[in-house]
mmCIF file of C-alpha atoms in Angstrom:
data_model
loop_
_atom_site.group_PDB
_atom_site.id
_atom_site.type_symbol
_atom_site.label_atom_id
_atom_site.label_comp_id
_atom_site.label_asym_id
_atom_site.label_seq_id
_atom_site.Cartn_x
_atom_site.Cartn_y
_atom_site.Cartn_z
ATOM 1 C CA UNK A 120 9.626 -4.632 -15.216
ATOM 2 C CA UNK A 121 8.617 -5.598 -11.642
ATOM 3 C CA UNK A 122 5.167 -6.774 -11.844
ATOM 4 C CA UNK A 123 2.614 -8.362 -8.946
ATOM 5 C CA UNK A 124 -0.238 -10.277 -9.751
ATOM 6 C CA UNK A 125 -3.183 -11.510 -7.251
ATOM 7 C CA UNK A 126 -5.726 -13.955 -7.745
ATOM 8 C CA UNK A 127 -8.574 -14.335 -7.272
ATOM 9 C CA UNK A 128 -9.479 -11.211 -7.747
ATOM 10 C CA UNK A 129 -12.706 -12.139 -4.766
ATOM 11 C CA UNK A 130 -13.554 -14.807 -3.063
ATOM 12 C CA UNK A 131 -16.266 -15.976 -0.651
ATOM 13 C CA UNK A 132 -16.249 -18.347 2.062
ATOM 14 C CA UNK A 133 -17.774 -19.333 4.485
ATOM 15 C CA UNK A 134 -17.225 -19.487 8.247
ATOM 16 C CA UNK A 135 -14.467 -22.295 8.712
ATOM 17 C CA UNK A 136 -13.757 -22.692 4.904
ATOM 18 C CA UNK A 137 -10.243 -22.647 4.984
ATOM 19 C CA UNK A 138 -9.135 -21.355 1.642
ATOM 20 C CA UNK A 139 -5.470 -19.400 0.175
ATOM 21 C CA UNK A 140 -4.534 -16.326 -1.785
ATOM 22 C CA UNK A 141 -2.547 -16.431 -4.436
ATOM 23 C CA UNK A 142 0.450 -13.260 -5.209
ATOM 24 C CA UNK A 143 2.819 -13.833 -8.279
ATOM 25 C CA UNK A 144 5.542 -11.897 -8.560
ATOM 26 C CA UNK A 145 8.052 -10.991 -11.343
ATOM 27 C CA UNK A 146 11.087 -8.503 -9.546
ATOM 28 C CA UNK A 147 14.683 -7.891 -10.468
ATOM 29 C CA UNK A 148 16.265 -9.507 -7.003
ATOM 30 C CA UNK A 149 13.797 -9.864 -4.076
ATOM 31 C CA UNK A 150 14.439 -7.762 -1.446
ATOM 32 C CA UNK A 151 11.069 -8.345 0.217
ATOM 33 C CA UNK A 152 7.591 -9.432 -0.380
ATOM 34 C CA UNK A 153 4.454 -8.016 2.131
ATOM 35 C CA UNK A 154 1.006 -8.462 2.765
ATOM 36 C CA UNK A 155 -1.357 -6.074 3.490
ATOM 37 C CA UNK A 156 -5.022 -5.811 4.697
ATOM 38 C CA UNK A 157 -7.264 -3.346 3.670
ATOM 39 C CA UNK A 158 -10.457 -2.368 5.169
ATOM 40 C CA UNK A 159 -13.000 -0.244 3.067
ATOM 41 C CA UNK A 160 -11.987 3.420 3.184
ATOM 42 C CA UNK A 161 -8.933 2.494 5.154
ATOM 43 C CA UNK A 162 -5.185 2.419 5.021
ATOM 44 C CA UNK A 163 -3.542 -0.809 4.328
ATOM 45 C CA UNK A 164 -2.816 -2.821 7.786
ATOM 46 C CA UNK A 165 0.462 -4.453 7.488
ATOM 47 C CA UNK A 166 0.672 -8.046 8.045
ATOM 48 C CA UNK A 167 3.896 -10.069 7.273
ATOM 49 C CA UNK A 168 7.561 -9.432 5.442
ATOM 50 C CA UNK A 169 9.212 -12.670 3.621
ATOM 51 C CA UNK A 170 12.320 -12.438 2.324
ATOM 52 C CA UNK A 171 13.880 -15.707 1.014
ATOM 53 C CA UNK A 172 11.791 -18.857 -0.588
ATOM 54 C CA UNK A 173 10.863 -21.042 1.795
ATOM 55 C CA UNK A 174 10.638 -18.672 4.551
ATOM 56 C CA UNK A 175 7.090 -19.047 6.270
ATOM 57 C CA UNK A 176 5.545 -16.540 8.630
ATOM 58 C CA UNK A 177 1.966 -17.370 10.807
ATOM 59 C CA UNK A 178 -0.471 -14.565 12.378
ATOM 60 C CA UNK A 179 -3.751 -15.879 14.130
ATOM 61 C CA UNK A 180 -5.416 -17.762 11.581
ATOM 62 C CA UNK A 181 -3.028 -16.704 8.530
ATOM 63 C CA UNK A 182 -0.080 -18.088 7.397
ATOM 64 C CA UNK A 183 2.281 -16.798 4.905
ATOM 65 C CA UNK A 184 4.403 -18.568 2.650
ATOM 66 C CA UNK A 185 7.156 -17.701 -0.440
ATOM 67 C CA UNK A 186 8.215 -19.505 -3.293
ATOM 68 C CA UNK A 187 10.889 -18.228 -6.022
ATOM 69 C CA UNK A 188 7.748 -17.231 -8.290
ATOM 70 C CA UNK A 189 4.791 -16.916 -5.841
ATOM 71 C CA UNK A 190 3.329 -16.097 -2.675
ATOM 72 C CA UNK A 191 0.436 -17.575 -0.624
ATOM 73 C CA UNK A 192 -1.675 -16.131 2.248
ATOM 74 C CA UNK A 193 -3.260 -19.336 3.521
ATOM 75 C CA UNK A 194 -6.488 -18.292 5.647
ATOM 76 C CA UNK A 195 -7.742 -21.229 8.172
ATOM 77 C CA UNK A 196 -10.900 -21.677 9.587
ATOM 78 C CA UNK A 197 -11.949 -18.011 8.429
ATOM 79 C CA UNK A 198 -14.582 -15.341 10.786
ATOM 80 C CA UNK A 199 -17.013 -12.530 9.401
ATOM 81 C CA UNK A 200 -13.977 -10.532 10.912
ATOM 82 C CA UNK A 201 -11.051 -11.695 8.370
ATOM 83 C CA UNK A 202 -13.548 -10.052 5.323
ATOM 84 C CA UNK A 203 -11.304 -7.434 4.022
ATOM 85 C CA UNK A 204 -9.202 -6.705 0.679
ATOM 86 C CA UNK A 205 -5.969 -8.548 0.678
ATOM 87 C CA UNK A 206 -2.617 -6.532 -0.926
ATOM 88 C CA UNK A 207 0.868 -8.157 -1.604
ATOM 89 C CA UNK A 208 3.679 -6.143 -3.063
ATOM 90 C CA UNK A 209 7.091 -6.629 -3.768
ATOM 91 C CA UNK A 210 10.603 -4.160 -3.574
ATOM 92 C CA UNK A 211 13.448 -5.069 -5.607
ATOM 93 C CA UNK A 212 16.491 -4.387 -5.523
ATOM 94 C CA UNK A 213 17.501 -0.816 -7.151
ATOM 95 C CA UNK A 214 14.339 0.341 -6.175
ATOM 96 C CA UNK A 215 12.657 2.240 -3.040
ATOM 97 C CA UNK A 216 9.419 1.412 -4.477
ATOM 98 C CA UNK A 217 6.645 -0.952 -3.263
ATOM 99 C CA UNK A 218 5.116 -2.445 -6.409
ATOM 100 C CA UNK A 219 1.358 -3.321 -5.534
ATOM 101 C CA UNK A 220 -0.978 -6.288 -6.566
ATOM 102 C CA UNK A 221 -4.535 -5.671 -6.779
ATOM 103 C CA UNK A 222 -5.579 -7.912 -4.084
ATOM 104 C CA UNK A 223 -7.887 -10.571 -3.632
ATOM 105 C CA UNK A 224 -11.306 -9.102 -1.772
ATOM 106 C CA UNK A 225 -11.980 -11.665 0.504
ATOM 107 C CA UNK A 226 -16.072 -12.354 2.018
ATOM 108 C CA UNK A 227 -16.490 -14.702 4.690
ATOM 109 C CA UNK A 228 -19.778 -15.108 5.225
ATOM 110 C CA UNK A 229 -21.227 -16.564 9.114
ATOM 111 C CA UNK B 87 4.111 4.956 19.204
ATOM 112 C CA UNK B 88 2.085 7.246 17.224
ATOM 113 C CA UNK B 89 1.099 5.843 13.590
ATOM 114 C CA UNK B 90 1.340 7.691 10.427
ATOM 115 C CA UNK B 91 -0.883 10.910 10.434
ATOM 116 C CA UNK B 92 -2.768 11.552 7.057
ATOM 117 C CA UNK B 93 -4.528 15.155 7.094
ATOM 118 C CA UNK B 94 -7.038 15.773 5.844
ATOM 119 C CA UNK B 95 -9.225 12.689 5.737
ATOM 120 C CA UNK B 96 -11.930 14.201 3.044
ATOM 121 C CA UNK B 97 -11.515 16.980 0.772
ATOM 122 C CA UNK B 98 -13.756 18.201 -2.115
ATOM 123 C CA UNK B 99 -11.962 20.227 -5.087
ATOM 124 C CA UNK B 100 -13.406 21.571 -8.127
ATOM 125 C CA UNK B 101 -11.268 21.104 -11.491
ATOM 126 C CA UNK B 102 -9.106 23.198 -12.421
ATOM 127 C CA UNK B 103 -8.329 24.043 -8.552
ATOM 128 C CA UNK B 104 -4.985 23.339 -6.866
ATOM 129 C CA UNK B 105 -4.760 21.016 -3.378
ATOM 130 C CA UNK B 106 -1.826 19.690 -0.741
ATOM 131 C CA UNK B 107 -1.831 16.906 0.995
ATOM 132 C CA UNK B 108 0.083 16.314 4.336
ATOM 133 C CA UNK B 109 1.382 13.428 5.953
ATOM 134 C CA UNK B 110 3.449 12.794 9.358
ATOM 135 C CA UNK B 111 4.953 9.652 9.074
ATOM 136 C CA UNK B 112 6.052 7.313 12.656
ATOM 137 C CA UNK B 113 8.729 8.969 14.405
ATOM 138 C CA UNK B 114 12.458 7.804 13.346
ATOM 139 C CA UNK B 115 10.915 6.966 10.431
ATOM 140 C CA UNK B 116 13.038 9.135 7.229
ATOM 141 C CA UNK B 117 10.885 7.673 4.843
ATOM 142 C CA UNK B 118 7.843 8.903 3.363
ATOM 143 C CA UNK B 119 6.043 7.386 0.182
ATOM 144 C CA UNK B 120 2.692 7.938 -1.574
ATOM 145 C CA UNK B 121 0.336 6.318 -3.544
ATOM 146 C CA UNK B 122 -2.988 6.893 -5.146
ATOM 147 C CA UNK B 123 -5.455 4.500 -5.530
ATOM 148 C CA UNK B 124 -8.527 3.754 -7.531
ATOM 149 C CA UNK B 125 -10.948 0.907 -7.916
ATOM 150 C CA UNK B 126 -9.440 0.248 -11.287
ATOM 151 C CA UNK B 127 -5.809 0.580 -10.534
ATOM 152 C CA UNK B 128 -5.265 -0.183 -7.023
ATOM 153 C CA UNK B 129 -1.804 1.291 -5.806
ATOM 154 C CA UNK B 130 -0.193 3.420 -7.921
ATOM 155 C CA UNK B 131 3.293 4.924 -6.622
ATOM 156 C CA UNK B 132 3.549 7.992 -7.125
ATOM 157 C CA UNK B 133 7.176 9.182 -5.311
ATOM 158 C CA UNK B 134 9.184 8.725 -2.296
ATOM 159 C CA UNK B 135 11.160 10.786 -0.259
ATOM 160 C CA UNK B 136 14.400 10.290 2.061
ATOM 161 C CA UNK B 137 15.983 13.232 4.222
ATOM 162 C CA UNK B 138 13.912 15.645 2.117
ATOM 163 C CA UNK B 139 15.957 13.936 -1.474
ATOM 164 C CA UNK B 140 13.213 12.427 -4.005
ATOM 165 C CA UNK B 141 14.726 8.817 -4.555
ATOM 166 C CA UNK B 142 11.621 7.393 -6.800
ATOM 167 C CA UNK B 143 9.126 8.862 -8.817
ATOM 168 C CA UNK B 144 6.189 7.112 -10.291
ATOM 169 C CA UNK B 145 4.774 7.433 -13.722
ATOM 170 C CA UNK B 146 2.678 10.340 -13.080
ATOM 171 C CA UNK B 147 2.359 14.039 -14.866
ATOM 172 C CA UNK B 148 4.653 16.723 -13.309
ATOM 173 C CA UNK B 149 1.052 18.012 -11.416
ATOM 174 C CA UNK B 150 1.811 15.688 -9.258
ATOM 175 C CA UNK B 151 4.828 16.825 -6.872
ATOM 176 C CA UNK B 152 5.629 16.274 -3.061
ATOM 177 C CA UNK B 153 8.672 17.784 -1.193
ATOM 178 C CA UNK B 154 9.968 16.823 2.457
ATOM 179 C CA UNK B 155 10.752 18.700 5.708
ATOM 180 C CA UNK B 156 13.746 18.440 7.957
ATOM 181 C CA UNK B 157 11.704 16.646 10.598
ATOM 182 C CA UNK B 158 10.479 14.089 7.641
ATOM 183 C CA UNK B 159 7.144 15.245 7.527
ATOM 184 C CA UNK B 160 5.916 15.195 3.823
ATOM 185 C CA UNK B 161 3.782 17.251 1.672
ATOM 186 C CA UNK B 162 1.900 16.191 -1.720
ATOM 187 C CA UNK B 163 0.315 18.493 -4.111
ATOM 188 C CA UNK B 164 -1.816 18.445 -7.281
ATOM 189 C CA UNK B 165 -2.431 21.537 -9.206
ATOM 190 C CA UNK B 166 -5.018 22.132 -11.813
ATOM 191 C CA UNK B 167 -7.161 18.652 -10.578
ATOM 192 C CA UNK B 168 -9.048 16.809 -13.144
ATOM 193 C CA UNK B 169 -11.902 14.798 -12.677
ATOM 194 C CA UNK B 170 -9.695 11.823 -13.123
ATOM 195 C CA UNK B 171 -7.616 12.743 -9.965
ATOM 196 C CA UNK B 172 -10.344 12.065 -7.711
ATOM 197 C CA UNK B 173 -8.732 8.531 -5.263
ATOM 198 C CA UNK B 174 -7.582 7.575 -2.126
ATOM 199 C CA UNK B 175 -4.366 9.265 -1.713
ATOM 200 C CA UNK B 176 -2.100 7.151 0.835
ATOM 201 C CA UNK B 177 1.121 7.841 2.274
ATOM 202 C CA UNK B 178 3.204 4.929 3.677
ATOM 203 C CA UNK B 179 6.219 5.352 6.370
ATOM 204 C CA UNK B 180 8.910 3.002 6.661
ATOM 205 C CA UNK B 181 12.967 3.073 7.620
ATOM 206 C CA UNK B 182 14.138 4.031 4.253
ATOM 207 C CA UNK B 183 16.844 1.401 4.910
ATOM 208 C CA UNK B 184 17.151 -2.238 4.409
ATOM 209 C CA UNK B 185 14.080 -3.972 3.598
ATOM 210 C CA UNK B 186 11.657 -2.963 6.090
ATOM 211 C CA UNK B 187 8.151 -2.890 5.620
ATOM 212 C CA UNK B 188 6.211 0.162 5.488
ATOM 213 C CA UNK B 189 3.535 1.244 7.398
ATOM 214 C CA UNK B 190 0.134 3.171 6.030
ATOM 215 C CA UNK B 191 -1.676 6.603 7.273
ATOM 216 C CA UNK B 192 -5.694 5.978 6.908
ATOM 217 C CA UNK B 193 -5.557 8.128 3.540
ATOM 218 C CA UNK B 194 -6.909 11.646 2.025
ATOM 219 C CA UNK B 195 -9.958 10.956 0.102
ATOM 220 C CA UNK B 196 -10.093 13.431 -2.477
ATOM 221 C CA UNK B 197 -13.049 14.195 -4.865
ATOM 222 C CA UNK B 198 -12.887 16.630 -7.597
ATOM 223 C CA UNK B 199 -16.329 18.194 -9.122
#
């Protein structure tokens, strides 16, 4: 069974503690893995698509990166502004469904 | 280009009552899924539709049903609510095709008293 799973489940920084998220994934062929933000009583803000290991994307002061097994959202030099919950999911292949993690609620504090 | 349209934003149901949910997802988009989510669960798929067929439905009781329009538009609705159906209910858009990412309405919050 496809399964996602974040960790931490929070974490607190502070302003400029670089830091990374952690999203493990178990999927019957990859067809793509995606991170999310999510603001409090908000939709989730899309932020990157991976598709292969190895494949790295960067956004402002995040930087995504995919293994065979896992996925990291690295988060460098971190504002007040980056606090927000942090969603990964995966879709296999067979499947039109995006399977969720949890996410990791991030705090940076100033 | 115009995002994905969740209506409405807040509704309050008492149990036992019936409710529908709409969503408008981004234009060209044939894909239309929705989730629920809860502090305990996060997402939880519920189905998703493509040129009005069903393709994937979630593990969730047959009160729980959605249907599609022509013009991709998507409906939701949950008859006889239970306390325990009170969430965010979020709809997502995306291509349908491929491996595209999907892209999020702001959600229905829905209580039920």
């Amino acid at each position: 069974e496809d399964q996602v799973t974040q960790s931490p489940e929070a974490l607190r920084l502070q302003e400029g503690e670089s830091s990374s998220l952690n999203c493990s994934y178990t999927v019957s062929g990859l067809r793509g893995l995606f991170w999310y933000r999510q603001d409090p009583g908000k939709g989730p803000e899309f932020l990157f698509t991976l598709y292969s290991a190895g494949e790295e994307k960067e956004k402002e002061r995040l930087k995504a990166t995919l293994t065979k097994k896992e996925s990291f959202l690295h988060i460098t030099a971190p504002k007040p502004e980056d606090s927000a919950t942090y969603l990964c999911a995966v879709k296999g292949s067979g499947t039109y469904k995006y399977i969720f993690g949890t996410g990791t609620r991030l705090k940076v504090l100033a | 280009k115009a995002g994905v349209t969740q209506t409405p934003r807040y509704l309050i149901k008492t149990r036992g009552q019936q409710v529908t949910l709409s969503c408008s997802p981004i234009s060209g988009h044939r894909s239309v899924s929705w989730y629920q989510q809860t502090p305990g669960q996060g997402l939880q798929f519920l189905f998703e539709y493509f040129s009005e067929t069903q393709r994937n439905k979630g593990n969730f009781p047959g009160r729980f049903s959605g249907r599609q329009f022509s013009n991709s538009r998507s409906e939701m609705n949950v008859s006889t609510l239970e306390l325990g159906d009170s969430a965010l209910y979020l709809c997502a858009s995306s291509s349908g095709t491929g491996t595209t990412e999907a892209f999020f309405g702001q959600g229905t919050r829905l209580t039920v008293v």
